[in-house]
Structure formats: structure tokens, C-alpha cells
Amino acid sequence: MAPHPFKNLSAEETGVARDTILSLHKDVLVNFREIFLQEPEKEVMKAYLDAEHAAQPGQSPTSKRPPRLAKVMYDVIGNDRIPEYNESIIDVEQKKRVRHEIVGKEKGQASLTLWEFNDLVEACKKSEEFQKAVAEFQLPEGFELVVEPWPYGGLDFGAENRRYFQGLCFAQDTRNGNPDSNFYAYPLPLIPVMDAHKKEIVRLDRLATGGKGDSLTGKTHAPRILDHCQSAEYVPELVEGGVRKDVKPINITQPEGPSFKVTDESLVEWQKWSFRVSFNPREGAVLHDVRYDGRSIMYRMSISEMTVPYADARPPFHRKQAFDFGDGGAGNCANNLSLGCDCLGVIKYFDAVIVGNDGEPKAHPNVICLHEQDNGIGWKHTNWRTGRAVVTRMRELVVQFIITLANYEYVFAYKLDTAGGITLEVRATGIVSTVNIDPGKTSLYGNVVSGGVLAQNHQHIFAARFDPAIDGHKNTVTYEESLPAPWDKETNPNGNFYEIRKTVVNRSAGLDANPTDHRVFKIINQEKKNPHSGNPVGYKFTPLPTQKLLAAPGSIQAQRALFTNHHVWVTKYQDDELYAAGRFTLQSQLEQGGVHDMAARKDEVANEDLVIWNVFGLTHNPRVEDWPVMPCEIYQLHYKPSDFFDRNPAIDFPSQKNQASVLVTKDGDCCAQKL
């Protein structure tokens, strides 16, 4: 049976795409970057889904099946040894190329690959100038150099458009014999810069280590640069004082198994919900064709982009700004999740397929975990007359993936609940990015979290992309504000009335949160009315009123991330417009083709196929308590039904007493008796 159009490419399909490309470039070297599913054009896919959902159980709408396409990103290297970046679309069933583009560097730099990071490490080993600079630091005996590859950041205005990579330098204490010893506690004030084409170190940036009142470029550190730094370990066997001994287990058990069902490694069904899940190297986990009780709600949901700009004014930190989805791909950095660690309960894992620079497919296991969890009381009411209480639990189905980007971790989870709600949750954890600071000094650019360690101030700003299909694809966005009404003898004689003012978003635009007026956005289908209220059926969300980008307008950091200018963007759907900061972010100087440009078209978006972009984030001015690994910072964005149903959709959820709950005895031991 042919794979579903939203299902990931198999290893076999990936191999076909690779072989097709090689057959077209026989006399040159080809370095592959990515091979993944090219999703079908939406109009074709809409017809397919309509046929699929109208079919009888077990039937498949083969007559309307879209072609099976692979997107292949690769470099062609000719006699001049300069890579030429190409993108091709391959029909894997026909084994032929149907689209091809040679992408010049004036359009954008290809996203980085892990093998390019290895090139940087090797170039540092070969560079005599770099090795000599490291020797000047007089590292203590038993300490070894660690080079952490990083994107170069935005090119300075007027700089030559070459492909660069840079490395942040640290030293690791090897005396404890533990390869996981925390090297971020020993930062070195040196950044090597590599020309990616030459694979040579072409510049060394020597960093200032001063504090308040010192020069932005002054070199004030002593030769023994690490003498004032301190160990800061996080792996359990090295934690100072050991780990706690009084923590007792909490086990998540489901004796009858899970309530969800997974078919074809992509279709998930749970508590009236159904959707398809896929995975790609840029966005990570993506949800498609999200429905509740057969009614469409979302065509597609994904995390589109994230930028992390740093606020240290000393050069070259004005370039320290990552685009963690566009620069290298969140999916490429996804963790291989471990049973009993990252997700608890009865777990279903989803795998992906990735490629090396030879294009050979290889398994990327356990990149997504699926599980159910309890989230407290869902709804409750007690009849005070009879004393009877009815209470149900809020159950959630969680689709989660975790990425590691050098020092930081991000946990992304889509949560679907029994009341028809959809929650996007983002957790930021990991280790703050550190630089060396002279002993006894403090800084305007961050906080001293340990001896010799300055954790720089920065922001994490995310963009999530929601492609709604509220009972169909012709939707409208409105926002409502609750405003005080003036005294009026006829309409507000006692002054207690407030009005709800509704505004329709008619053209593509950027908009903002407004908690003062309780601004709530609704995505509605004007052709479908709720039988009780008479209002259009819809879903609502309240934007997170988080701080926008703080870099000055016109700065490189700001120009590269125009998507951060608003909390909400409403744009008209176009195929392949998936990325909030545009298709190419690596070394960009200006966001091009991103959501800012999409909104600037001023398309009609009322009663149209539209897209919602939610922008939110964290301004992270580090605390000492964020060291050596920061506790999770948690942000949640909620989409909830608004006159979509004719009652609380969770009213039929069983009110069941949990028979596994027990009482604690007076001395605190478990367990006296079952409830």
C-alpha cells in the first residue's frame, strides 16, 4: 500500500532520491545536506483529504493521491573546489527530477551541517596561529581545549559575503576522568573564524574580559586565565555533595494500556482526536490534518523559527545571534529520547531518517515521543444541596521532541486535551552561554554566576505557525477587546456594564498582545454557526504578551529578525511559505521572504485560507540559580474552542475514582489503606 502523503520518507525512498541526484551529476562531487519529504501542494492535498475522510473504513483514495516528492539539498563541487548549493525536488515514484534551483550566495547561505562543524574543529587543530594563541593562556595541568562550533551570525554591513564558521573556546578539566565534566565553567577569551570553503582559520577574535567601566575591546586578563574559575558539575556522579537520598519514586502506570492508537507510523487517534505526525530536519515534529470527532481544526502545526540574540555590546558579540531552526535545523539536533527519562508512562516513539554527506539514509530513532498524562482536575461541580460532587480529570495527549543546540536544550510539546483544547508548550533549559570575566568584576552585559564566569544577557524568541482549518479552509481572524462602557441612563445606568468590541482582520498584518484590554483572537468560519449562540464556530487564543526583540531598529540583529516585531501575524496561505524568518537565515543581514514580507503584501485574509503566526519569548537575564544547568523556563500558548461545540466537549469524560490512590500513615510511610 502506498504511504500516506504526510508520512515521512522511508529509507528506501530517501535512497531513490539520492541515487537520482547522483545520476544527474556524474562528473562532479556531490555533498548532500538534507533529504526529506516535500509536502504536497495544498490544493491537491485538500482534495485527497476530502476523499480520504469520505471513504469507507479500509478504503484509500488512490485516484487523488498526490505524487510522492523528496526535497534534496546538496552541494555540487567542481574543479574550482567551491561548493555550489543546489535544491531539487525528486518524484521518488517516477525517479525523476521535477524542479531544480541553483542557489547563489547572494540569495542566501545553505543551512549548516554537522560535518561542517567537524571541519572547524579540524581546522583549529591545523592552525599554528590558533594553537599559539591557546598556549598563551597557560592552562593548568590536566585541562584540555574544547572548541564549540557556532554559526557566524549576521555579516557586518559591507563585509564580504563568504561562508564562515566560528568557535567558542573552553577548557575541560580531565583530572576527574569523566568525559561529561562541565567545560562551560572554564571559558577562554578567543574565537577562531574559519573560511568554510578553504577550511582554514582566517581570523582570531580576541575577547575583552573586563567589567563595568572597562573598554569594549580592552584585553585585561592575566596569562593564567582560569585560575579564578571554579568547577561546576551537573552529572550526578560529580555533583558536589552528591544527589538527594530522600526522593521516592513516582510511577506512571496504565495497567490497561494507552487510550491512543497509532496506525501506519503516522496516524494518531485518541479521545475523538485524530491527526498525522511527521518529522523534518528543520522544524522537527509537525502535526497535520488535526480533527476532533471528524471536524477539521488545523491543517498543519509547527514550530517555525527561533532566534537567540545576545546583548553583549563588545565585539564580536553583536554577531552572536542564532536562528536555531533556519541556521542548522531543529530536527537535525533532536535528541534520541530514552524510555523512562524524557517521557513517562506508556510511550510510543517515532523515528526519522537522516542522511550524511554521502546521502546514505540512516535511522534517527526515538525523535518524537507520544504519551498521555494527567493534568489535574478537568471540571468539577458539587451540589451543595445533596453534597454530591462530580469531578473529572484533565487528560492530555502529548507529542514531544527535544533538541540540544550546543549548550541549550529546548523541549517542545503539542498537547491535545479532552476539552478540545490545543496547547503548545516550550521549555528552555540547558546551560547558559558563558564568557570569561576578570576576578572581582561585574558586568552590564550579564551576571557573574560562578568564579570567572559571566552568563551573557540574551533573548529567546520563538515563532509558531498554525495553519487553521476551522470546519473548512475559508476562515477569518477577529480580535475582541473588553472595554469599560461610559455611564448612560439607558444602556449603563449603574456603571457595571462593559462592552466587547470586535475587530475583523481584513488584510494580512502584524498585530500585538494587549492584556490591558483582554485582547483575544478568534479564528472563525463565518459560514458555520453555533446552534445555541448563533455565533460563527471558531477557536480562540490569547497571545503571550512577552517582550519583543530589544536590539535597536536598524541593527543587524533587528534586521535579521523582523518576525519579532509583532506577537501575531495573519497572512494568506501560499505553498512553501513555512519559515517566519525566511528561507535562509545563516549569515543573513536582512530577513527576506519571512512573515514580515508575507504580511507586507496586504492580501485579503477575511474568509480566506490563512495562516496564524504566534511570536513569543523569554528575555533571559541569567540568575546564579541558572547555573550550572538552568531549571526549565516554561511558556504555554493555548488554542481553545469558542462556540465550536454545542456543549463542554469533556462533559462525557468519565468521573472515575482512582483506585490506586492510598493514604499516608501518621509516620509518613506508605501506605495505610486504599481510598
XYZ file of C-alpha atoms in Angstrom:
675
model
C 0.000 0.000 0.000
C 1.351 3.425 -0.929
C 2.462 5.598 2.005
C 0.206 8.393 3.159
C 1.178 11.758 1.610
C 2.055 13.191 5.047
C 4.189 10.222 6.104
C 7.957 10.681 6.361
C 10.119 9.415 3.555
C 11.309 5.876 4.167
C 14.965 4.901 3.961
C 14.227 3.326 0.591
C 12.594 6.493 -0.756
C 15.476 8.564 0.581
C 17.893 6.285 -1.244
C 15.956 6.692 -4.501
C 16.174 10.492 -4.193
C 19.912 10.266 -3.536
C 20.543 7.975 -6.491
C 18.504 10.198 -8.798
C 20.614 13.219 -7.878
C 23.862 11.314 -8.375
C 22.694 10.183 -11.811
C 22.257 13.847 -12.771
C 25.707 14.921 -11.534
C 28.010 12.136 -12.699
C 31.263 14.026 -13.211
C 31.378 16.122 -10.048
C 31.490 15.597 -6.291
C 28.127 15.859 -4.540
C 27.867 16.587 -0.819
C 24.354 16.011 0.489
C 22.872 18.224 3.164
C 19.255 17.114 3.596
C 16.743 14.750 2.007
C 13.201 14.881 3.362
C 9.548 14.895 2.371
C 8.358 17.715 0.130
C 4.775 18.074 1.282
C 2.111 18.057 -1.438
C 0.611 21.266 -2.775
C -2.261 22.197 -0.525
C -4.992 22.274 -3.150
C -4.097 18.746 -4.208
C -3.884 17.632 -0.595
C -7.248 19.144 0.304
C -8.915 17.059 -2.395
C -7.090 13.969 -1.164
C -8.129 14.535 2.455
C -11.746 15.156 1.478
C -11.756 11.844 -0.366
C -9.931 10.100 2.474
C -12.393 11.191 5.123
C -15.376 10.419 2.891
C -14.111 6.902 2.167
C -15.421 3.835 3.910
C -13.194 2.256 6.559
C -10.335 0.418 4.906
C -10.647 2.279 1.636
C -7.955 4.571 0.263
C -8.489 7.451 -2.200
C -5.808 6.281 -4.636
C -7.290 8.192 -7.571
C -6.474 11.516 -5.934
C -3.149 10.598 -4.336
C -0.528 13.364 -4.702
C 2.889 12.492 -6.125
C 5.471 11.326 -3.621
C 8.164 14.007 -3.592
C 11.531 14.390 -1.879
C 13.327 17.671 -1.293
C 17.070 17.288 -1.726
C 19.572 19.912 -0.578
C 23.143 19.396 -1.720
C 26.411 20.980 -2.839
C 27.954 20.354 -6.243
C 31.737 20.724 -6.111
C 33.531 21.215 -9.418
C 37.169 21.667 -10.362
C 37.425 25.011 -8.566
C 36.560 23.223 -5.273
C 33.965 25.887 -4.445
C 30.660 24.274 -3.426
C 27.603 25.351 -5.405
C 24.421 24.941 -3.392
C 21.500 23.214 -5.151
C 17.941 22.308 -4.237
C 15.964 19.725 -6.206
C 12.535 18.128 -5.940
C 12.544 14.442 -6.870
C 9.488 12.353 -7.719
C 10.561 9.157 -5.957
C 7.959 7.029 -7.705
C 8.953 8.223 -11.178
C 12.628 8.517 -10.181
C 12.976 11.849 -11.908
C 13.683 15.478 -11.011
C 10.679 17.772 -11.314
C 12.196 21.007 -10.008
C 15.724 22.359 -9.656
C 17.341 25.546 -8.369
C 20.944 26.641 -8.064
C 21.054 28.983 -5.086
C 23.683 31.681 -5.321
C 25.230 33.136 -2.199
C 23.583 36.486 -2.969
C 20.247 34.780 -2.267
C 21.368 33.070 0.913
C 23.685 30.599 2.580
C 22.648 26.969 2.937
C 21.931 25.877 6.481
C 24.870 24.331 8.263
C 25.552 20.644 8.696
C 27.250 18.762 11.498
C 30.058 17.707 9.189
C 30.882 21.382 8.626
C 31.259 21.728 12.387
C 33.806 18.912 12.273
C 35.679 20.879 9.618
C 36.019 23.757 12.087
C 37.417 21.550 14.826
C 39.948 20.032 12.404
C 40.924 23.470 11.076
C 41.652 24.622 14.633
C 43.945 21.645 15.156
C 45.881 22.504 11.976
C 46.163 26.256 12.616
C 49.524 27.181 14.115
C 48.308 30.698 14.857
C 45.338 29.359 16.814
C 47.407 26.814 18.738
C 49.918 29.526 19.644
C 47.102 31.781 20.904
C 45.730 28.994 23.086
C 49.184 28.339 24.549
C 49.319 31.957 25.738
C 46.564 31.166 28.254
C 48.799 28.876 30.331
C 46.090 26.322 31.040
C 46.514 24.382 34.291
C 47.837 20.851 34.089
C 45.058 18.394 33.254
C 42.955 20.900 31.304
C 42.258 20.377 27.595
C 40.928 22.720 24.939
C 37.310 22.363 23.757
C 36.139 24.193 20.613
C 32.365 24.576 20.386
C 31.284 25.346 16.788
C 28.765 28.170 16.330
C 27.087 29.898 13.392
C 28.986 33.018 12.424
C 25.957 35.274 12.853
C 24.930 38.187 10.692
C 27.599 39.553 8.403
C 28.658 43.087 9.251
C 27.366 45.698 6.826
C 29.871 45.926 3.995
C 31.588 42.634 4.805
C 32.489 40.198 2.031
C 29.808 37.549 1.614
C 31.837 34.433 2.291
C 30.763 31.387 4.267
C 32.250 31.411 7.766
C 32.010 29.444 10.979
C 33.271 30.393 14.384
C 34.147 28.511 17.540
C 33.633 29.379 21.184
C 36.542 28.108 23.259
C 36.579 26.443 26.663
C 38.828 24.193 28.695
C 37.768 20.895 30.243
C 39.170 19.545 33.484
C 40.172 15.979 32.611
C 41.609 15.155 36.022
C 38.361 13.559 37.178
C 38.387 11.191 34.212
C 34.788 11.995 33.335
C 34.137 12.977 29.690
C 30.959 14.825 30.766
C 32.790 17.206 33.083
C 31.368 20.724 32.575
C 33.738 22.703 30.354
C 31.411 25.745 30.227
C 32.793 26.642 33.676
C 36.162 27.414 32.071
C 35.597 29.860 29.166
C 38.553 31.139 27.141
C 38.545 34.635 25.537
C 39.269 33.521 21.986
C 37.093 32.856 18.912
C 38.617 31.241 15.800
C 36.884 32.065 12.500
C 37.012 29.567 9.623
C 36.530 30.170 5.915
C 34.199 27.260 5.175
C 35.353 26.859 1.569
C 39.054 26.959 2.315
C 38.563 25.034 5.587
C 41.175 27.294 7.154
C 41.225 29.561 10.182
C 41.364 33.059 8.702
C 40.976 35.209 11.797
C 41.215 35.075 15.588
C 38.887 37.291 17.593
C 40.402 38.025 20.993
C 37.740 38.880 23.551
C 37.567 41.522 26.235
C 37.215 40.133 29.759
C 36.695 43.368 31.673
C 33.745 44.610 33.660
C 31.846 47.815 34.274
C 33.854 50.848 33.172
C 36.361 48.844 31.147
C 36.919 49.273 27.430
C 34.759 47.341 24.978
C 37.926 45.946 23.411
C 40.478 46.030 26.239
C 42.467 42.844 26.939
C 42.713 42.898 30.719
C 43.021 39.226 31.626
C 46.049 37.623 33.265
C 48.054 34.930 31.432
C 46.702 32.237 33.774
C 43.181 32.841 32.559
C 41.476 30.033 34.507
C 42.973 30.470 37.969
C 39.836 32.219 39.251
C 37.363 29.799 37.622
C 35.614 27.101 39.649
C 34.324 23.617 38.991
C 30.548 23.456 38.387
C 29.468 19.896 37.705
C 25.973 18.611 36.869
C 26.330 14.912 36.075
C 25.122 13.030 39.185
C 28.400 11.285 39.974
C 30.260 14.615 40.082
C 27.699 16.846 41.836
C 29.242 18.424 44.915
C 27.732 16.800 47.995
C 26.067 14.099 45.917
C 22.426 13.842 44.911
C 19.495 13.745 47.319
C 18.763 10.441 49.042
C 15.179 11.136 50.179
C 13.409 11.168 46.806
C 10.938 8.304 46.471
C 9.661 7.049 43.117
C 6.518 8.312 41.409
C 5.446 5.792 38.797
C 3.065 6.477 35.939
C 1.135 3.274 35.297
C -1.551 2.414 32.756
C -2.499 -1.187 33.601
C -4.913 -1.439 30.672
C -2.526 0.186 28.208
C -2.810 3.558 26.465
C -6.022 5.113 25.159
C -4.330 6.164 21.918
C -3.927 4.186 18.715
C -1.179 4.644 16.118
C -1.580 3.369 12.565
C 0.963 3.376 9.749
C 3.537 5.084 11.993
C 1.831 8.415 11.338
C -1.915 8.388 12.099
C -2.754 9.025 15.760
C -6.257 8.606 17.197
C -7.136 9.456 20.794
C -10.287 10.586 22.607
C -12.079 11.875 19.488
C -8.852 13.489 18.215
C -7.101 12.356 15.054
C -4.027 13.723 13.304
C -0.936 12.768 11.344
C 2.553 13.328 12.711
C 5.688 13.823 10.626
C 9.242 14.982 11.224
C 11.618 17.051 9.136
C 15.173 18.306 9.688
C 14.248 21.973 10.009
C 11.015 22.115 12.046
C 11.178 18.829 13.915
C 7.746 17.373 14.729
C 4.818 18.590 12.615
C 1.116 17.824 13.130
C -1.158 17.559 10.087
C -4.901 17.291 9.485
C -5.862 17.791 13.134
C -9.513 16.853 13.724
C -11.871 16.429 16.647
C -14.731 13.996 16.231
C -14.198 14.198 12.480
C -14.350 18.011 12.299
C -11.266 19.778 10.943
C -9.457 22.249 13.194
C -5.882 22.597 11.914
C -4.361 21.683 8.570
C -0.796 21.991 9.906
C 1.001 22.986 13.118
C 4.741 23.525 13.537
C 7.457 25.489 15.277
C 8.729 27.736 12.513
C 11.720 29.610 13.918
C 13.601 30.765 16.971
C 16.200 33.479 17.289
C 18.585 33.948 20.206
C 20.254 37.391 20.122
C 22.881 38.266 22.738
C 23.124 41.706 24.319
C 26.858 41.986 24.985
C 27.945 45.213 23.224
C 31.585 44.156 22.969
C 32.701 42.962 19.531
C 32.205 40.392 18.084
C 29.146 39.604 20.240
C 26.935 41.878 18.153
C 27.056 38.928 15.741
C 26.170 36.382 18.425
C 22.659 35.530 17.282
C 21.461 32.063 16.402
C 18.450 31.086 14.315
C 18.193 27.584 15.651
C 15.688 26.320 13.081
C 16.951 28.151 9.989
C 20.701 28.061 10.658
C 21.023 24.324 11.205
C 17.647 22.712 11.685
C 15.902 21.749 14.900
C 15.161 18.280 13.589
C 18.846 17.648 12.960
C 19.518 18.411 16.618
C 16.688 16.287 18.018
C 17.502 14.027 20.945
C 17.081 10.270 20.732
C 14.657 10.055 23.623
C 15.077 7.490 26.390
C 12.344 5.369 27.923
C 11.600 6.382 31.491
C 13.569 9.641 31.248
C 12.198 12.176 28.771
C 8.603 10.883 28.665
C 6.844 8.841 31.344
C 4.082 6.255 31.147
C 3.220 4.069 28.184
C 5.242 5.566 25.344
C 5.103 5.399 21.579
C 8.243 6.604 19.813
C 8.513 7.815 16.232
C 11.723 7.521 14.218
C 13.079 9.657 11.401
C 15.540 9.170 8.551
C 18.554 11.446 8.119
C 21.490 11.468 5.723
C 25.217 12.040 5.912
C 27.167 13.980 3.322
C 27.198 10.853 1.145
C 23.394 10.907 1.077
C 23.112 7.427 2.546
C 19.966 7.151 4.693
C 20.338 6.227 8.330
C 17.903 5.870 11.201
C 17.359 8.723 13.636
C 15.471 6.769 16.331
C 13.080 7.977 19.011
C 12.970 11.611 17.893
C 9.311 12.042 18.944
C 7.554 10.580 21.957
C 3.789 10.208 22.287
C 2.143 9.661 25.643
C -0.833 10.523 27.822
C -0.632 12.483 31.017
C -2.897 13.702 33.794
C -3.078 17.486 34.201
C -5.188 17.812 37.318
C -8.898 18.458 37.538
C -10.645 18.956 34.218
C -14.008 20.081 35.568
C -15.878 19.735 38.841
C -19.143 20.719 40.474
C -20.567 19.995 43.914
C -24.300 20.187 44.504
C -24.339 21.802 47.933
C -27.907 20.691 48.447
C -27.155 16.977 48.121
C -23.449 17.042 48.849
C -22.664 15.128 45.679
C -19.527 16.124 43.829
C -18.803 15.158 40.227
C -15.175 15.581 39.217
C -13.224 14.556 36.135
C -9.575 14.720 35.295
C -7.974 16.719 32.515
C -6.225 14.197 30.331
C -3.726 15.292 27.676
C -2.090 13.578 24.741
C 1.469 14.871 24.369
C 3.563 14.898 21.195
C 7.042 15.921 22.324
C 10.502 16.396 20.889
C 13.659 17.807 22.475
C 16.582 19.489 20.779
C 20.102 20.176 22.009
C 21.882 23.150 20.459
C 25.379 23.179 21.912
C 24.757 24.463 25.431
C 20.958 24.831 25.362
C 18.060 22.383 25.357
C 14.511 23.110 24.247
C 11.542 20.873 24.937
C 8.640 21.325 22.508
C 5.282 19.691 23.147
C 1.918 19.775 21.424
C -0.776 18.888 23.946
C -4.304 17.944 22.925
C -6.826 17.675 25.743
C -10.208 16.119 26.402
C -11.962 19.514 26.307
C -10.969 20.173 22.692
C -8.010 22.388 23.563
C -4.601 22.531 21.892
C -1.576 23.739 23.842
C 1.873 24.460 22.507
C 4.398 24.259 25.319
C 8.024 25.350 25.120
C 10.563 24.679 27.857
C 14.036 26.189 27.821
C 16.759 24.506 29.848
C 20.405 23.529 29.474
C 23.492 25.598 30.191
C 23.722 29.352 29.737
C 26.308 30.631 27.252
C 29.353 31.852 29.159
C 32.393 34.086 28.677
C 35.360 34.799 30.904
C 35.362 37.810 33.231
C 38.254 39.149 35.303
C 38.217 38.286 39.024
C 36.232 40.636 41.243
C 34.445 42.393 38.392
C 30.795 42.606 37.384
C 29.302 43.490 34.022
C 26.484 45.381 32.341
C 26.250 42.572 29.811
C 25.314 39.687 32.071
C 25.591 38.166 35.514
C 28.559 36.521 37.207
C 27.217 33.062 38.042
C 30.475 31.483 39.224
C 34.122 32.396 39.610
C 35.341 33.832 36.305
C 32.084 33.007 34.513
C 29.853 35.700 33.011
C 26.494 34.457 31.698
C 25.511 36.935 28.990
C 22.082 38.558 28.786
C 20.064 37.372 25.790
C 16.610 36.615 24.448
C 14.893 33.522 23.048
C 12.097 34.463 20.657
C 10.002 31.716 19.071
C 7.613 31.720 16.124
C 4.940 29.029 15.862
C 2.993 28.526 12.663
C -0.658 27.474 12.763
C -2.486 26.749 9.505
C -6.130 26.612 10.662
C -8.998 24.753 9.039
C -11.933 25.558 11.316
C -14.640 23.373 9.788
C -13.000 24.099 6.438
C -10.252 26.221 4.928
C -12.107 29.520 4.481
C -11.505 31.221 7.810
C -11.450 34.743 9.259
C -9.470 36.232 12.143
C -11.069 38.670 14.558
C -9.926 40.064 17.849
C -12.112 41.068 20.754
C -11.380 43.583 23.493
C -13.336 44.024 26.706
C -13.677 47.737 27.360
C -15.402 49.790 30.065
C -18.615 51.407 28.876
C -19.449 55.006 29.761
C -22.275 55.784 32.158
C -25.550 56.036 30.264
C -29.059 56.371 31.656
C -30.423 53.981 29.050
C -27.654 51.444 28.480
C -25.445 51.580 31.598
C -27.371 53.294 34.408
C -25.357 51.639 37.226
C -21.933 51.693 35.611
C -21.321 47.942 35.731
C -21.647 47.184 32.020
C -18.618 46.617 29.814
C -18.668 46.088 26.092
C -16.922 43.572 23.880
C -15.548 45.323 20.841
C -14.843 43.120 17.818
C -12.426 43.893 15.002
C -12.079 41.873 11.813
C -8.596 41.437 10.349
C -9.340 42.028 6.668
C -5.805 42.198 5.288
C -2.544 40.465 6.171
C -0.886 42.257 9.052
C 1.170 42.111 12.220
C -0.707 42.615 15.494
C 0.147 42.609 19.161
C -0.978 41.302 22.508
C -2.955 43.703 24.674
C -3.597 42.252 28.124
C -4.852 45.605 29.409
C -7.946 45.270 27.220
C -8.021 41.470 27.347
C -7.398 41.183 23.617
C -8.442 37.702 22.466
C -8.038 36.488 18.896
C -10.557 34.184 17.272
C -10.297 32.133 14.110
C -13.829 31.676 12.849
C -15.706 30.086 9.998
C -18.332 32.625 9.004
C -20.300 30.029 7.049
C -20.907 27.787 10.091
C -22.972 28.962 13.060
C -23.251 27.595 16.561
C -26.848 26.359 17.057
C -27.146 27.969 20.502
C -25.267 31.283 20.323
C -25.680 31.937 16.625
C -22.012 32.952 16.548
C -19.631 31.581 13.931
C -17.828 28.448 15.069
C -14.234 29.107 15.993
C -11.138 28.654 18.110
C -9.585 31.382 20.230
C -6.143 32.197 21.582
C -4.638 34.904 23.751
C -1.153 35.941 22.578
C 1.596 35.713 25.146
C 2.460 39.359 25.986
C 6.185 38.721 26.115
C 8.905 41.223 25.357
C 9.841 41.795 21.738
C 13.353 41.989 20.364
C 15.365 44.582 22.271
C 18.097 45.209 19.691
C 17.844 48.701 18.206
C 15.851 49.112 14.973
C 18.224 49.074 12.020
C 20.803 46.932 13.813
C 21.899 43.688 12.210
C 20.191 41.697 14.955
C 16.888 43.502 14.387
C 17.029 43.437 10.586
C 17.600 39.688 10.550
C 14.580 39.011 12.760
C 11.746 41.229 11.554
C 9.327 38.470 12.524
C 9.849 39.522 16.142
C 8.176 42.906 15.530
C 4.717 41.577 16.433
C 3.164 38.912 18.667
C 0.715 37.795 15.976
C 0.900 37.759 12.199
C -2.014 36.919 9.916
C -1.060 36.045 6.333
C -2.719 34.488 3.332
C -1.673 30.930 2.639
C 0.843 30.234 -0.109
C 2.606 26.933 -0.707
C 6.128 26.662 0.730
C 5.786 29.723 2.987
C 6.751 27.895 6.152
C 9.524 29.922 7.772
C 8.956 33.045 9.850
C 12.459 34.435 9.280
C 12.607 33.389 5.649
C 14.151 30.506 3.810
C 17.777 31.457 4.527
C 18.959 32.749 7.893
C 22.600 31.715 8.070
C 24.754 34.888 7.908
C 21.740 36.919 6.797
C 21.726 40.701 7.144
C 18.030 41.185 6.425
C 15.020 38.915 6.835
C 13.878 38.084 3.301
C 10.793 36.105 2.391
C 9.773 35.823 6.026
C 6.477 36.633 7.656
C 7.221 40.364 7.573
C 7.317 40.223 3.772
C 4.276 37.958 3.636
C 2.233 40.434 5.666
C 3.502 43.359 3.582
C 1.574 42.026 0.589
C -1.618 43.234 2.319
C -3.534 40.268 0.951
C -7.227 39.867 1.647
C -7.445 37.392 4.537
C -11.123 37.572 5.525
C -12.909 34.340 4.608
C -9.702 33.037 3.041
C -7.185 30.245 3.501
C -4.955 31.938 6.064
C -2.053 31.283 8.413
C -1.517 32.430 12.005
C 1.996 33.053 13.306
C 2.407 33.302 17.099
C 5.577 35.019 18.330
C 6.621 34.846 21.977
C 9.742 34.501 24.011
C 11.956 34.841 27.013
C 14.211 37.741 27.936
C 16.851 35.856 29.851
C 18.948 37.883 32.268
C 20.662 34.956 33.983
C 20.486 34.206 37.694
C 23.049 32.366 39.763
C 20.321 29.730 40.154
C 20.512 29.114 36.398
C 23.956 27.619 36.957
C 25.300 25.093 36.160
C 22.116 23.883 34.407
C 19.055 26.126 34.392
C 15.671 24.923 35.662
C 13.084 24.885 32.898
C 11.505 28.166 31.885
C 8.015 27.247 30.641
C 5.753 29.033 28.151
C 2.354 27.811 27.004
C 0.148 29.017 24.177
C -3.454 27.811 24.295
C -5.925 27.379 21.445
C -9.412 26.688 22.788
C -12.782 26.060 21.121
C -15.026 29.136 21.039
C -18.629 28.277 20.142
C -17.223 25.395 18.111
C -19.162 22.770 20.097
C -22.722 22.736 21.412
C -21.569 21.953 24.990
C -18.440 21.288 27.028
C -16.836 18.554 24.900
C -15.425 16.939 28.054
C -18.824 16.650 29.765
C -18.914 12.981 28.784
C -15.470 12.228 30.227
C -15.884 9.558 32.938
C -15.910 10.588 36.580
C -13.882 7.722 37.962
C -12.295 7.282 41.355
C -8.618 6.402 41.113
C -8.361 3.048 42.845
C -4.580 3.200 43.056
C -4.581 6.211 45.409
C -3.736 5.423 49.038
C -3.476 7.231 52.351
C -0.218 8.020 54.130
C 0.212 6.760 57.697
C 0.927 9.144 60.563
C 4.654 8.481 60.431
C 4.705 9.361 56.747
C 5.174 5.855 55.449
C 3.107 4.389 52.640
C 0.539 3.115 52.842
C -2.359 2.886 55.281
C -5.263 1.927 53.046
C -6.699 2.483 49.645
C -9.267 5.197 49.234
